[in-house]
Coordinates of C-alpha atoms in Angstrom, one line a residue:
Chain A
X521 CA 177.1 -118.6 -10.0
X522 CA 177.8 -116.6 -6.8
X523 CA 178.6 -112.9 -7.3
X524 CA 181.9 -113.3 -5.5
X525 CA 182.9 -115.9 -8.0
X526 CA 181.9 -113.7 -10.9
X527 CA 183.9 -110.5 -10.0
X528 CA 187.6 -110.5 -9.6
X529 CA 188.8 -109.1 -6.2
X530 CA 192.3 -108.5 -5.0
X531 CA 193.9 -107.5 -1.7
X532 CA 195.4 -104.0 -1.6
X533 CA 196.7 -101.6 1.1
X534 CA 197.5 -97.9 1.2
X535 CA 200.3 -96.7 3.5
X536 CA 202.0 -93.3 4.1
X537 CA 204.9 -92.3 6.3
X538 CA 205.0 -88.8 7.8
X539 CA 207.3 -86.5 9.7
X540 CA 204.4 -84.5 11.0
X541 CA 205.2 -81.2 12.7
X542 CA 202.9 -80.0 15.5
X543 CA 203.8 -76.4 14.5
X544 CA 202.4 -73.9 17.0
X545 CA 201.1 -76.7 19.2
X546 CA 204.6 -78.2 19.7
X547 CA 204.7 -76.7 23.2
X548 CA 201.8 -78.8 24.3
X549 CA 203.3 -82.1 23.2
X550 CA 206.8 -81.3 24.3
X551 CA 205.6 -80.4 27.8
X552 CA 203.4 -83.5 27.9
X553 CA 206.2 -85.8 26.9
X554 CA 209.0 -84.2 29.0
X555 CA 207.2 -82.9 32.1
X556 CA 203.8 -84.6 32.3
X557 CA 202.3 -81.1 32.0
X558 CA 199.1 -80.1 30.2
X559 CA 199.3 -76.8 28.5
X560 CA 196.6 -74.4 27.4
X561 CA 196.7 -71.0 25.7
X562 CA 195.1 -67.8 26.7
X563 CA 194.1 -64.9 24.4
X564 CA 195.5 -61.6 25.9
X565 CA 192.7 -59.7 24.4
X566 CA 189.4 -61.6 25.1
X567 CA 190.8 -63.8 27.9
X568 CA 189.5 -67.1 26.5
X569 CA 191.6 -70.0 27.8
X570 CA 191.7 -72.9 25.4
X571 CA 192.8 -76.4 26.1
X572 CA 193.7 -77.9 23.6
X573 CA 195.7 -74.7 22.9
X574 CA 195.6 -72.6 19.8
X575 CA 198.7 -70.4 19.0
X576 CA 196.3 -67.7 17.7
X577 CA 192.9 -66.7 19.0
X578 CA 190.2 -67.6 16.4
X579 CA 188.0 -64.7 17.6
X580 CA 190.5 -61.8 18.0
X581 CA 193.4 -62.9 15.7
X582 CA 195.8 -62.2 18.5
X583 CA 198.8 -64.4 19.4
X584 CA 197.9 -66.4 22.5
X585 CA 200.0 -66.9 25.7
X586 CA 200.9 -70.5 26.9
X587 CA 199.3 -71.3 30.3
X588 CA 200.0 -74.4 32.4
X589 CA 196.7 -76.1 33.2
X590 CA 195.8 -78.0 36.3
X591 CA 195.3 -81.7 36.1
X592 CA 191.7 -81.8 37.4
X593 CA 188.4 -81.0 35.7
X594 CA 184.8 -82.0 35.0
X595 CA 183.3 -84.2 32.3
X596 CA 181.1 -82.2 29.9
X597 CA 179.8 -85.4 28.2
X598 CA 181.0 -88.9 27.8
X599 CA 179.8 -92.2 26.2
X600 CA 180.8 -95.8 26.4
X601 CA 181.7 -97.6 23.2
X602 CA 181.4 -101.3 22.5
X603 CA 182.4 -101.0 18.8
X604 CA 185.5 -99.6 17.2
X605 CA 187.5 -99.2 14.1
X606 CA 190.1 -101.8 13.2
X607 CA 192.9 -99.8 14.8
X608 CA 191.0 -99.5 18.1
X609 CA 189.1 -102.8 18.4
X610 CA 191.4 -104.2 21.1
X611 CA 190.3 -101.4 23.6
X612 CA 186.5 -102.3 23.7
X613 CA 184.7 -101.2 25.8
X614 CA 186.0 -97.7 26.3
X615 CA 184.8 -94.4 27.5
X616 CA 185.4 -91.4 25.2
X617 CA 184.2 -87.9 26.0
X618 CA 184.9 -84.3 26.7
X619 CA 186.6 -82.8 29.8
X620 CA 186.7 -79.2 30.8
X621 CA 189.8 -78.7 32.8
X622 CA 189.4 -76.3 35.7
X623 CA 189.6 -72.8 34.5
X624 CA 189.4 -73.7 30.8
X625 CA 186.8 -72.3 28.3
X626 CA 187.0 -75.2 25.8
X627 CA 186.8 -79.0 26.4
X628 CA 189.4 -81.6 25.5
X629 CA 188.5 -84.9 23.9
X630 CA 189.9 -87.8 25.9
X631 CA 189.5 -91.3 27.2
X632 CA 188.2 -91.8 30.7
X633 CA 189.4 -95.0 32.4
X634 CA 187.5 -96.4 35.3
X635 CA 188.4 -99.0 38.0
X636 CA 185.3 -101.2 37.5
X637 CA 186.0 -103.7 34.7
X638 CA 182.3 -103.9 33.8
X639 CA 181.1 -100.4 34.4
X640 CA 177.6 -99.1 33.8
X641 CA 177.0 -96.4 31.2
X642 CA 176.6 -93.9 34.0
X643 CA 180.0 -94.6 35.5
X644 CA 181.1 -91.5 33.7
X645 CA 178.6 -88.7 32.9
X646 CA 178.1 -85.0 32.9
X647 CA 179.7 -83.5 36.0
X648 CA 181.9 -86.4 36.9
X649 CA 185.1 -85.0 38.5
X650 CA 188.3 -86.4 36.9
X651 CA 192.1 -86.2 37.3
X652 CA 194.7 -86.6 34.6
X653 CA 196.9 -89.7 34.7
X654 CA 200.1 -90.0 32.6
X655 CA 201.7 -93.0 31.0
X656 CA 205.3 -93.8 32.1
X657 CA 206.5 -94.0 28.5
X658 CA 205.3 -90.9 26.6
X659 CA 205.7 -90.3 22.9
X660 CA 204.3 -86.8 22.6
X661 CA 200.8 -87.9 21.6
X662 CA 197.3 -87.2 23.0
X663 CA 197.3 -90.8 24.2
X664 CA 200.1 -90.1 26.6
X665 CA 197.5 -89.3 29.2
X666 CA 193.9 -90.1 30.1
X667 CA 191.5 -89.2 32.8
X668 CA 190.3 -91.2 35.8
X669 CA 187.2 -90.3 37.9
X670 CA 188.3 -88.8 41.2
X671 CA 186.0 -91.2 43.0
X672 CA 188.3 -94.1 41.8
X673 CA 191.4 -92.5 43.5
X674 CA 192.3 -92.1 47.1
X675 CA 193.3 -88.9 48.8
X676 CA 197.0 -89.6 48.4
X677 CA 196.7 -90.2 44.7
X678 CA 194.4 -87.2 44.3
X679 CA 197.1 -85.0 45.8
X680 CA 199.9 -86.5 43.8
X681 CA 200.9 -84.2 40.9
X682 CA 201.9 -85.7 37.6
X683 CA 200.3 -89.0 38.6
X684 CA 201.5 -92.0 36.7
X685 CA 199.3 -94.9 35.5
X686 CA 201.3 -97.5 37.4
X687 CA 200.5 -95.9 40.7
X688 CA 196.8 -96.0 39.9
X689 CA 196.9 -99.6 38.7
X690 CA 198.7 -100.6 41.9
X691 CA 196.1 -98.9 44.0
X692 CA 193.3 -100.6 42.1
X693 CA 195.0 -104.0 42.6
X694 CA 195.0 -103.5 46.4
X695 CA 191.2 -103.0 46.3
X696 CA 190.7 -106.3 44.5
Chain B
X47 CA 169.2 -65.0 -8.5
X48 CA 167.5 -67.1 -11.1
X49 CA 164.9 -69.7 -10.2
X50 CA 166.2 -73.3 -10.1
X51 CA 164.2 -76.4 -11.2
X52 CA 164.8 -80.1 -10.8
X53 CA 164.3 -81.8 -14.2
X54 CA 165.8 -85.2 -13.7
X55 CA 166.6 -87.7 -10.9
X56 CA 168.2 -91.2 -10.8
X57 CA 169.9 -93.5 -8.4
X58 CA 171.3 -97.0 -8.1
X59 CA 170.2 -99.4 -5.4
X60 CA 172.0 -98.8 -2.1
X61 CA 173.6 -102.1 -1.2
X62 CA 176.1 -103.5 1.3
X63 CA 178.3 -104.2 -1.7
X64 CA 178.2 -103.7 -5.5
X65 CA 181.0 -106.1 -6.5
X66 CA 179.7 -105.9 -10.1
X67 CA 180.5 -102.2 -10.3
X68 CA 183.4 -99.7 -9.6
X69 CA 182.6 -96.3 -8.1
X70 CA 182.7 -94.7 -11.6
X71 CA 180.4 -97.4 -13.0
X72 CA 177.9 -96.8 -10.1
X73 CA 178.0 -93.1 -11.0
X74 CA 177.4 -94.0 -14.6
X75 CA 174.2 -95.9 -13.8
X76 CA 172.8 -93.1 -11.8
X77 CA 173.6 -90.5 -14.5
X78 CA 172.0 -92.7 -17.2
X79 CA 168.7 -92.8 -15.2
X80 CA 168.7 -89.1 -14.4
X81 CA 169.4 -88.1 -18.1
X82 CA 166.5 -90.3 -19.2
X83 CA 164.2 -88.9 -16.6
X84 CA 165.1 -85.4 -17.6
X85 CA 164.5 -86.1 -21.3
X86 CA 167.7 -84.4 -22.3
X87 CA 170.9 -85.5 -23.9
X88 CA 174.4 -85.7 -22.4
X89 CA 175.4 -82.6 -24.3
X90 CA 172.7 -80.5 -22.7
X91 CA 174.6 -80.7 -19.3
X92 CA 176.9 -77.7 -19.0
X93 CA 178.5 -78.4 -15.7
X94 CA 178.7 -81.2 -13.0
X95 CA 179.2 -81.1 -9.3
X96 CA 180.6 -84.4 -7.9
X97 CA 179.8 -85.3 -4.3
X98 CA 182.4 -87.8 -3.1
X99 CA 183.4 -88.0 0.6
X100 CA 186.3 -90.2 1.2
X101 CA 189.2 -91.1 -1.1
X102 CA 190.1 -94.1 0.9
X103 CA 186.7 -95.7 0.2
X104 CA 187.2 -95.3 -3.6
X105 CA 190.9 -96.3 -3.3
X106 CA 191.5 -93.3 -5.5
X107 CA 192.4 -89.6 -4.9
X108 CA 190.7 -87.0 -7.2
X109 CA 188.1 -89.7 -8.1
X110 CA 185.9 -87.1 -9.9
X111 CA 188.5 -86.9 -12.7
X112 CA 188.0 -90.6 -13.7
X113 CA 184.3 -90.5 -12.9
X114 CA 183.8 -87.4 -15.1
X115 CA 185.6 -89.1 -18.0
X116 CA 183.5 -92.3 -17.6
X117 CA 180.2 -90.5 -17.7
X118 CA 181.2 -88.4 -20.7
X119 CA 181.4 -85.0 -19.1
X120 CA 184.7 -83.8 -20.6
X121 CA 185.0 -80.3 -22.0
X122 CA 182.9 -78.6 -19.3
X123 CA 183.4 -77.7 -15.6
X124 CA 183.4 -80.4 -13.0
X125 CA 183.7 -79.5 -9.3
X126 CA 184.3 -81.9 -6.5
X127 CA 182.6 -81.3 -3.1
X128 CA 183.6 -83.2 0.0
X129 CA 182.0 -82.2 3.3
X130 CA 181.8 -85.4 5.3
X131 CA 178.3 -86.8 5.7
X132 CA 176.9 -83.6 4.3
X133 CA 178.8 -84.0 1.0
X134 CA 175.6 -84.6 -1.0
X135 CA 173.8 -81.6 0.7
X136 CA 176.7 -79.3 -0.1
X137 CA 177.0 -80.7 -3.6
X138 CA 173.4 -79.9 -4.2
X139 CA 173.9 -76.4 -2.9
X140 CA 176.9 -75.9 -5.3
X141 CA 174.7 -77.2 -8.2
X142 CA 172.0 -74.7 -7.2
X143 CA 174.6 -71.9 -7.4
X144 CA 175.5 -73.0 -10.9
X145 CA 172.0 -72.4 -12.2
X146 CA 171.0 -69.5 -9.9
X147 CA 174.1 -67.5 -10.8
X148 CA 173.5 -68.0 -14.6
X149 CA 176.8 -69.8 -15.1
X150 CA 174.9 -72.9 -16.4
X151 CA 171.4 -73.5 -17.7
X152 CA 171.6 -77.2 -17.0
X153 CA 173.8 -78.7 -14.2
X154 CA 174.1 -82.1 -12.8
X155 CA 174.8 -83.1 -9.2
X156 CA 176.2 -86.6 -8.8
X157 CA 176.9 -88.2 -5.5
X158 CA 178.8 -91.5 -5.3
X159 CA 180.4 -93.6 -2.6
X160 CA 181.7 -97.2 -2.6
X161 CA 182.4 -97.7 1.1
X162 CA 182.7 -101.4 1.5
X163 CA 185.7 -102.3 -0.6
X164 CA 187.6 -101.4 2.6
X165 CA 188.0 -104.7 4.5
X166 CA 189.5 -105.7 7.8
X167 CA 191.3 -109.0 7.2
X168 CA 191.9 -109.5 11.0
X169 CA 188.2 -109.6 12.0
X170 CA 187.0 -110.8 8.6
X171 CA 184.5 -107.9 8.4
X172 CA 184.4 -104.7 6.4
X173 CA 182.9 -102.4 9.0
X174 CA 186.0 -101.9 11.3
X175 CA 188.1 -100.9 8.3
X176 CA 185.3 -98.6 7.0
X177 CA 185.3 -97.0 10.4
X178 CA 189.1 -96.6 10.2
X179 CA 188.7 -94.7 6.9
X180 CA 186.1 -92.5 8.5
X181 CA 188.0 -92.0 11.7
X182 CA 190.6 -90.0 9.7
X183 CA 187.9 -87.3 9.4
X184 CA 188.3 -86.6 13.1
X185 CA 191.2 -84.4 14.2
X186 CA 194.1 -86.6 13.5
X187 CA 196.1 -85.2 16.4
X188 CA 193.5 -84.7 19.1
X189 CA 190.6 -87.1 18.4
X190 CA 191.3 -90.0 16.1
X191 CA 193.9 -91.7 18.3
X192 CA 191.3 -91.9 21.1
X193 CA 189.0 -94.3 19.3
X194 CA 186.7 -91.7 17.6
X195 CA 184.2 -93.2 15.3
X196 CA 181.0 -91.6 13.9
X197 CA 178.8 -93.3 16.6
X198 CA 180.9 -91.9 19.4
X199 CA 180.7 -88.3 18.1
X200 CA 176.9 -88.5 17.5
X201 CA 176.3 -90.3 20.7
X202 CA 178.2 -87.6 22.6
X203 CA 175.9 -85.0 21.1
X204 CA 172.8 -87.0 21.9
X205 CA 173.8 -87.9 25.4
X206 CA 174.6 -84.2 26.1
X207 CA 171.0 -83.5 24.9
X208 CA 169.6 -86.3 27.1
X209 CA 171.4 -84.9 30.2
X210 CA 170.3 -81.4 29.4
X211 CA 166.6 -82.1 28.5
X212 CA 165.9 -85.5 29.9
X213 CA 165.4 -87.0 26.4
X214 CA 165.2 -88.4 23.8
X215 CA 164.6 -91.7 25.6
X216 CA 166.0 -95.0 24.3
X217 CA 162.4 -96.1 23.6
X218 CA 161.7 -93.0 21.5
X219 CA 164.9 -93.7 19.5
X220 CA 163.8 -97.2 19.0
X221 CA 160.5 -95.9 17.6
X222 CA 162.4 -93.9 15.0
X223 CA 164.3 -97.1 13.9
X224 CA 161.0 -98.9 13.6
X225 CA 159.6 -96.1 11.5
X226 CA 162.5 -95.7 9.1
X227 CA 163.0 -99.4 8.5
X228 CA 159.3 -99.7 7.8
X229 CA 159.3 -96.7 5.4
X230 CA 162.0 -98.4 3.4
X231 CA 159.6 -101.3 2.6
X232 CA 158.7 -101.0 -1.1
X233 CA 161.6 -98.6 -1.9
X234 CA 163.4 -100.4 -4.7
X235 CA 166.8 -98.9 -3.8
X236 CA 166.6 -99.6 0.0
X237 CA 169.2 -101.7 1.7
X238 CA 167.4 -102.5 5.0
X239 CA 163.6 -102.5 4.6
X240 CA 162.0 -104.5 7.5
X241 CA 159.2 -104.7 10.0
X242 CA 160.6 -104.3 13.5
X243 CA 159.3 -103.9 17.0
X244 CA 160.5 -101.4 19.6
X245 CA 161.6 -104.4 21.7
X246 CA 163.7 -105.8 19.0
X247 CA 165.5 -102.5 18.5
X248 CA 166.1 -102.1 22.3
X249 CA 167.4 -105.7 22.5
X250 CA 169.9 -105.3 19.6
X251 CA 173.6 -105.2 20.3
X252 CA 174.9 -102.1 22.1
X253 CA 177.3 -100.1 19.8
X254 CA 177.9 -96.8 21.6
X255 CA 175.5 -95.8 24.4
X256 CA 172.7 -94.8 23.8
X257 CA 172.8 -96.4 20.3
X258 CA 172.1 -100.0 19.7
X259 CA 172.8 -101.7 16.4
X260 CA 169.3 -101.0 15.0
X261 CA 169.6 -97.3 16.0
X262 CA 172.5 -96.9 13.5
X263 CA 172.5 -96.7 9.7
X264 CA 174.5 -99.2 7.8
X265 CA 177.2 -98.2 5.4
X266 CA 176.4 -98.7 1.8
X267 CA 177.5 -98.5 -1.8
X268 CA 175.5 -96.5 -4.3
X269 CA 175.1 -93.4 -6.4
X270 CA 172.4 -90.7 -7.0
X271 CA 172.1 -87.9 -9.6
X272 CA 169.9 -84.9 -9.8
X273 CA 169.8 -82.6 -12.8
X274 CA 169.0 -78.9 -12.3
X275 CA 167.9 -76.3 -14.8
X276 CA 167.0 -72.7 -15.3
X277 CA 163.3 -71.8 -15.5
X278 CA 163.5 -71.2 -19.2
X279 CA 165.1 -74.6 -19.9
X280 CA 162.7 -76.4 -17.5
X281 CA 159.6 -74.8 -19.1
X282 CA 161.0 -75.7 -22.6
X283 CA 161.1 -79.3 -21.5
X284 CA 157.4 -79.1 -20.5
X285 CA 157.8 -80.8 -17.1
X286 CA 154.6 -81.1 -15.2
X287 CA 154.6 -80.8 -12.3
X288 CA 157.7 -78.6 -12.1
X289 CA 159.7 -78.9 -8.9
X290 CA 161.7 -75.9 -7.7
X291 CA 164.4 -75.4 -5.2
X292 CA 163.2 -72.5 -3.2
X293 CA 165.5 -72.4 -0.2
X294 CA 169.0 -73.4 0.6
X295 CA 170.9 -72.9 3.8
X296 CA 174.2 -74.2 5.2
X297 CA 176.4 -73.7 8.2
X298 CA 179.4 -75.2 9.9
X299 CA 179.8 -75.6 13.6
X300 CA 182.9 -75.8 15.8
X301 CA 185.7 -78.3 15.1
X302 CA 189.1 -78.8 16.6
X303 CA 187.9 -80.7 19.6
X304 CA 184.9 -79.7 21.5
X305 CA 182.1 -77.4 20.5
X306 CA 182.9 -73.7 19.9
X307 CA 180.9 -72.8 23.0
X308 CA 180.0 -74.7 26.1
X309 CA 176.5 -73.2 25.9
X310 CA 175.7 -75.2 22.7
X311 CA 176.7 -78.6 24.0
X312 CA 173.8 -80.9 23.3
X313 CA 172.6 -78.8 20.3
X314 CA 173.4 -79.1 16.6
X315 CA 173.8 -75.5 15.7
X316 CA 175.0 -76.2 12.2
X317 CA 171.5 -77.7 11.4
X318 CA 169.7 -74.9 13.2
X319 CA 171.5 -72.1 11.4
X320 CA 171.1 -73.8 8.0
X321 CA 167.4 -74.2 8.6
X322 CA 166.9 -70.6 9.5
X323 CA 168.6 -69.5 6.2
X324 CA 166.6 -71.9 4.1
X325 CA 163.3 -71.0 5.8
X326 CA 164.0 -67.3 5.3
X327 CA 164.7 -67.8 1.7
X328 CA 161.6 -70.0 1.1
X329 CA 159.3 -67.8 3.2
X330 CA 158.6 -70.5 5.8
X331 CA 157.7 -69.3 9.3
X332 CA 156.1 -72.4 10.8
X333 CA 157.9 -75.5 9.3
X334 CA 155.7 -78.1 11.0
X335 CA 152.6 -76.6 9.3
X336 CA 154.1 -75.4 6.1
X337 CA 156.2 -78.5 5.1
X338 CA 154.5 -81.6 3.9
X339 CA 157.4 -84.0 4.0
X340 CA 161.0 -84.0 5.3
X341 CA 164.0 -86.3 4.5
X342 CA 166.3 -86.1 7.5
X343 CA 169.9 -87.4 7.6
X344 CA 169.1 -90.1 10.2
X345 CA 172.6 -91.5 10.7
X346 CA 171.5 -92.4 14.2
X347 CA 167.9 -92.4 15.6
X348 CA 168.6 -90.0 18.5
X349 CA 170.2 -87.6 16.2
X350 CA 167.0 -87.6 14.0
X351 CA 165.0 -86.7 17.0
X352 CA 167.4 -83.8 17.9
X353 CA 167.1 -82.7 14.3
X354 CA 163.3 -82.2 14.6
X355 CA 164.2 -79.6 17.2
X356 CA 167.0 -77.9 15.3
X357 CA 164.8 -77.7 12.2
X358 CA 162.2 -76.0 14.5
X359 CA 159.4 -78.6 14.1
X360 CA 159.1 -78.2 17.9
X361 CA 160.8 -76.6 20.9
X362 CA 164.1 -77.9 22.1
X363 CA 163.7 -80.9 24.3
X364 CA 160.3 -81.8 22.7
X365 CA 161.6 -83.9 19.7
X366 CA 160.8 -87.2 21.4
X367 CA 157.2 -86.1 21.6
X368 CA 156.9 -86.0 17.8
X369 CA 157.7 -89.7 17.4
X370 CA 155.6 -90.6 20.5
X371 CA 152.5 -88.8 19.0
X372 CA 153.1 -90.1 15.5
X373 CA 153.6 -86.6 14.0
X374 CA 156.5 -87.8 11.9
X375 CA 155.0 -91.1 10.7
X376 CA 153.2 -91.6 7.4
X377 CA 149.9 -90.9 9.1
X378 CA 151.2 -87.8 10.9
X379 CA 151.3 -84.1 10.1
X380 CA 154.9 -84.2 8.8
X381 CA 156.2 -87.6 7.8
X382 CA 160.0 -87.8 7.9
X383 CA 162.3 -90.1 6.0
X384 CA 159.6 -91.5 3.7
X385 CA 162.4 -93.1 1.7
X386 CA 163.5 -95.0 4.8
X387 CA 166.3 -92.6 5.3
X388 CA 169.8 -93.7 6.0
X389 CA 168.6 -96.3 8.5
X390 CA 166.3 -97.9 5.9
X391 CA 168.1 -97.3 2.7
X392 CA 171.8 -97.3 3.8
X393 CA 174.4 -94.6 3.8
X394 CA 176.4 -94.3 0.6
X395 CA 177.9 -91.1 2.0
X396 CA 178.4 -88.8 -1.1
X397 CA 175.2 -90.2 -2.6
X398 CA 173.0 -90.1 0.4
X399 CA 171.7 -86.6 0.4
X400 CA 171.1 -86.6 -3.3
X401 CA 169.2 -89.8 -2.9
X402 CA 167.1 -88.2 -0.2
X403 CA 166.6 -85.1 -2.3
X404 CA 165.4 -87.4 -5.1
X405 CA 162.8 -88.8 -2.7
X406 CA 161.5 -85.3 -1.9
X407 CA 161.2 -84.7 -5.6
X408 CA 159.3 -88.0 -6.0
X409 CA 156.9 -86.9 -3.2
X410 CA 156.2 -83.6 -5.0
X411 CA 155.8 -85.5 -8.3
X412 CA 153.4 -88.0 -6.6
X413 CA 155.6 -91.0 -7.6
X414 CA 157.1 -92.0 -4.2
X415 CA 156.6 -95.6 -3.0
X416 CA 155.3 -94.0 0.2
X417 CA 153.2 -91.2 -1.1
X418 CA 152.3 -88.2 1.1
X419 CA 148.9 -87.0 -0.3
X420 CA 149.2 -83.8 -2.3
X421 CA 152.6 -83.0 -1.0
X422 CA 153.6 -79.5 -2.3
X423 CA 156.6 -78.5 -0.2
X424 CA 159.4 -80.7 1.2
X425 CA 162.7 -80.4 3.0
X426 CA 166.0 -82.3 2.7
X427 CA 168.5 -82.2 5.5
X428 CA 172.1 -83.2 5.4
X429 CA 174.6 -83.3 8.2
X430 CA 178.2 -84.6 8.7
X431 CA 181.6 -84.1 10.3
X432 CA 182.6 -84.9 13.8
X433 CA 180.0 -83.6 16.2
X434 CA 177.6 -82.8 13.4
X435 CA 179.8 -79.9 12.3
X436 CA 178.2 -79.5 8.9
X437 CA 174.5 -78.7 8.3
X438 CA 172.7 -78.2 5.0
X439 CA 168.9 -77.7 4.5
X440 CA 167.2 -77.5 1.1
X441 CA 163.6 -76.7 0.4
X442 CA 161.8 -78.1 -2.7
X443 CA 158.4 -76.9 -3.9
X444 CA 156.1 -78.0 -6.7
X445 CA 153.9 -76.0 -9.0
X446 CA 152.0 -76.8 -12.2
X447 CA 153.7 -75.7 -15.4

């Protein structure tokens, strides 16, 4: 007798609905959704600028001050994944890493999207300069934006503030 | 603090599935073996620490409640510890505190996990759904929606190290895979014992650069128990040799997206700080010379190599040399993962570190399937959390009663 015939199995699922509050981080997600703006937070005492923001400084226990970040930065570290959880399996392969926005003291976790459809693992690495690109339909989630290597954009797109994904895709199509 | 002895160990096989047992039945089997090994009765155990990582795996919240009833541990304290991959290490630390503080004379640490009842009906495989359950351990707002899985977090740490120090190389990582799969051969509880070549590891399917399939541990189902006692109780039982816990250390590193400091990118500070505490307590100043065996939480090969450095077996950036020169093989100065580790035995998360602690105890008793000759002092390392945020180090020593 096979084990799977011997032991009784049944199909089950756990689900949970939320009305999750972003609390003191609401400003980040509201600005992202409404204005395609990335917000950080600076401690008035020690001067540390965190992005993602914290409403209170973890070192000084002081209330922080919201700061509008730029859209460009540098990859601290990044890896390419060919395996994913069941909720993300449709995105394989993907780059996931940490970006230090210019002026920030902490790195933000984010996806980096490249033009090459079969990129090498070194297409994104430490020191790669990147620019934020925003989705047209934003929900107020971290997935409302991603980063693209500056080398995959032209001068016009690099200078365009609040750059949308459609403009980048259109440019990439012209390159073939 | 009072001295703390290990008087009993037991564990189930680690397998891809145990359809014949629920999580509480797995725990029961490990407890039965540990109680027999200790030569005590159920009533002698005054408190229990349960190491169970993920409620979604067990399909049960507060699973320790039902487990405690099933193993007959009502009417005494039972504490649940959940610290990601380091759950077992932290559970053992909590058990140590039970005895060292004088609260209990006999305490049991029981780690259990039944990971693979999770199942992805779309792909027809368990692993993507297992990874989904684990991905909820990333920051649910800032990390999980981006495709975070354990391999991406550890790969980011290892790649940062590679970019900083030029290693470990993919070949060095493959050598660790060969070593740990080989060490599992003969271990009756191991899930993945096998002879491999470096070439086979390098040719295996890419998971997350730089990790190939054979660089990664496999998720598992299993349970492991360790029974601790005061010196008086241990001597009363007449155990010979006696095994003591002589050092414990633990530290947590930055969470909330990104390391706490840009200077420590590419390091695992939790492990390093935990090791410093444990070595200070045990009086160890040169771990490579003063340890005889080390069980390392080898979730991924490159991370094992980094851990050599964080545990100060060598300088930072030199970890790859230890596998190249065979220092960490059975023939070397400090064999690591003689059980087979997570890569050879599987990763039943809450049970993993207890299982690895049991292997160190077997080495000191002289009963391991992979004996290190005259081993007197061993280390057990446990890590977990996104970006290796949790680190626990425990030192075991043997003396004659």
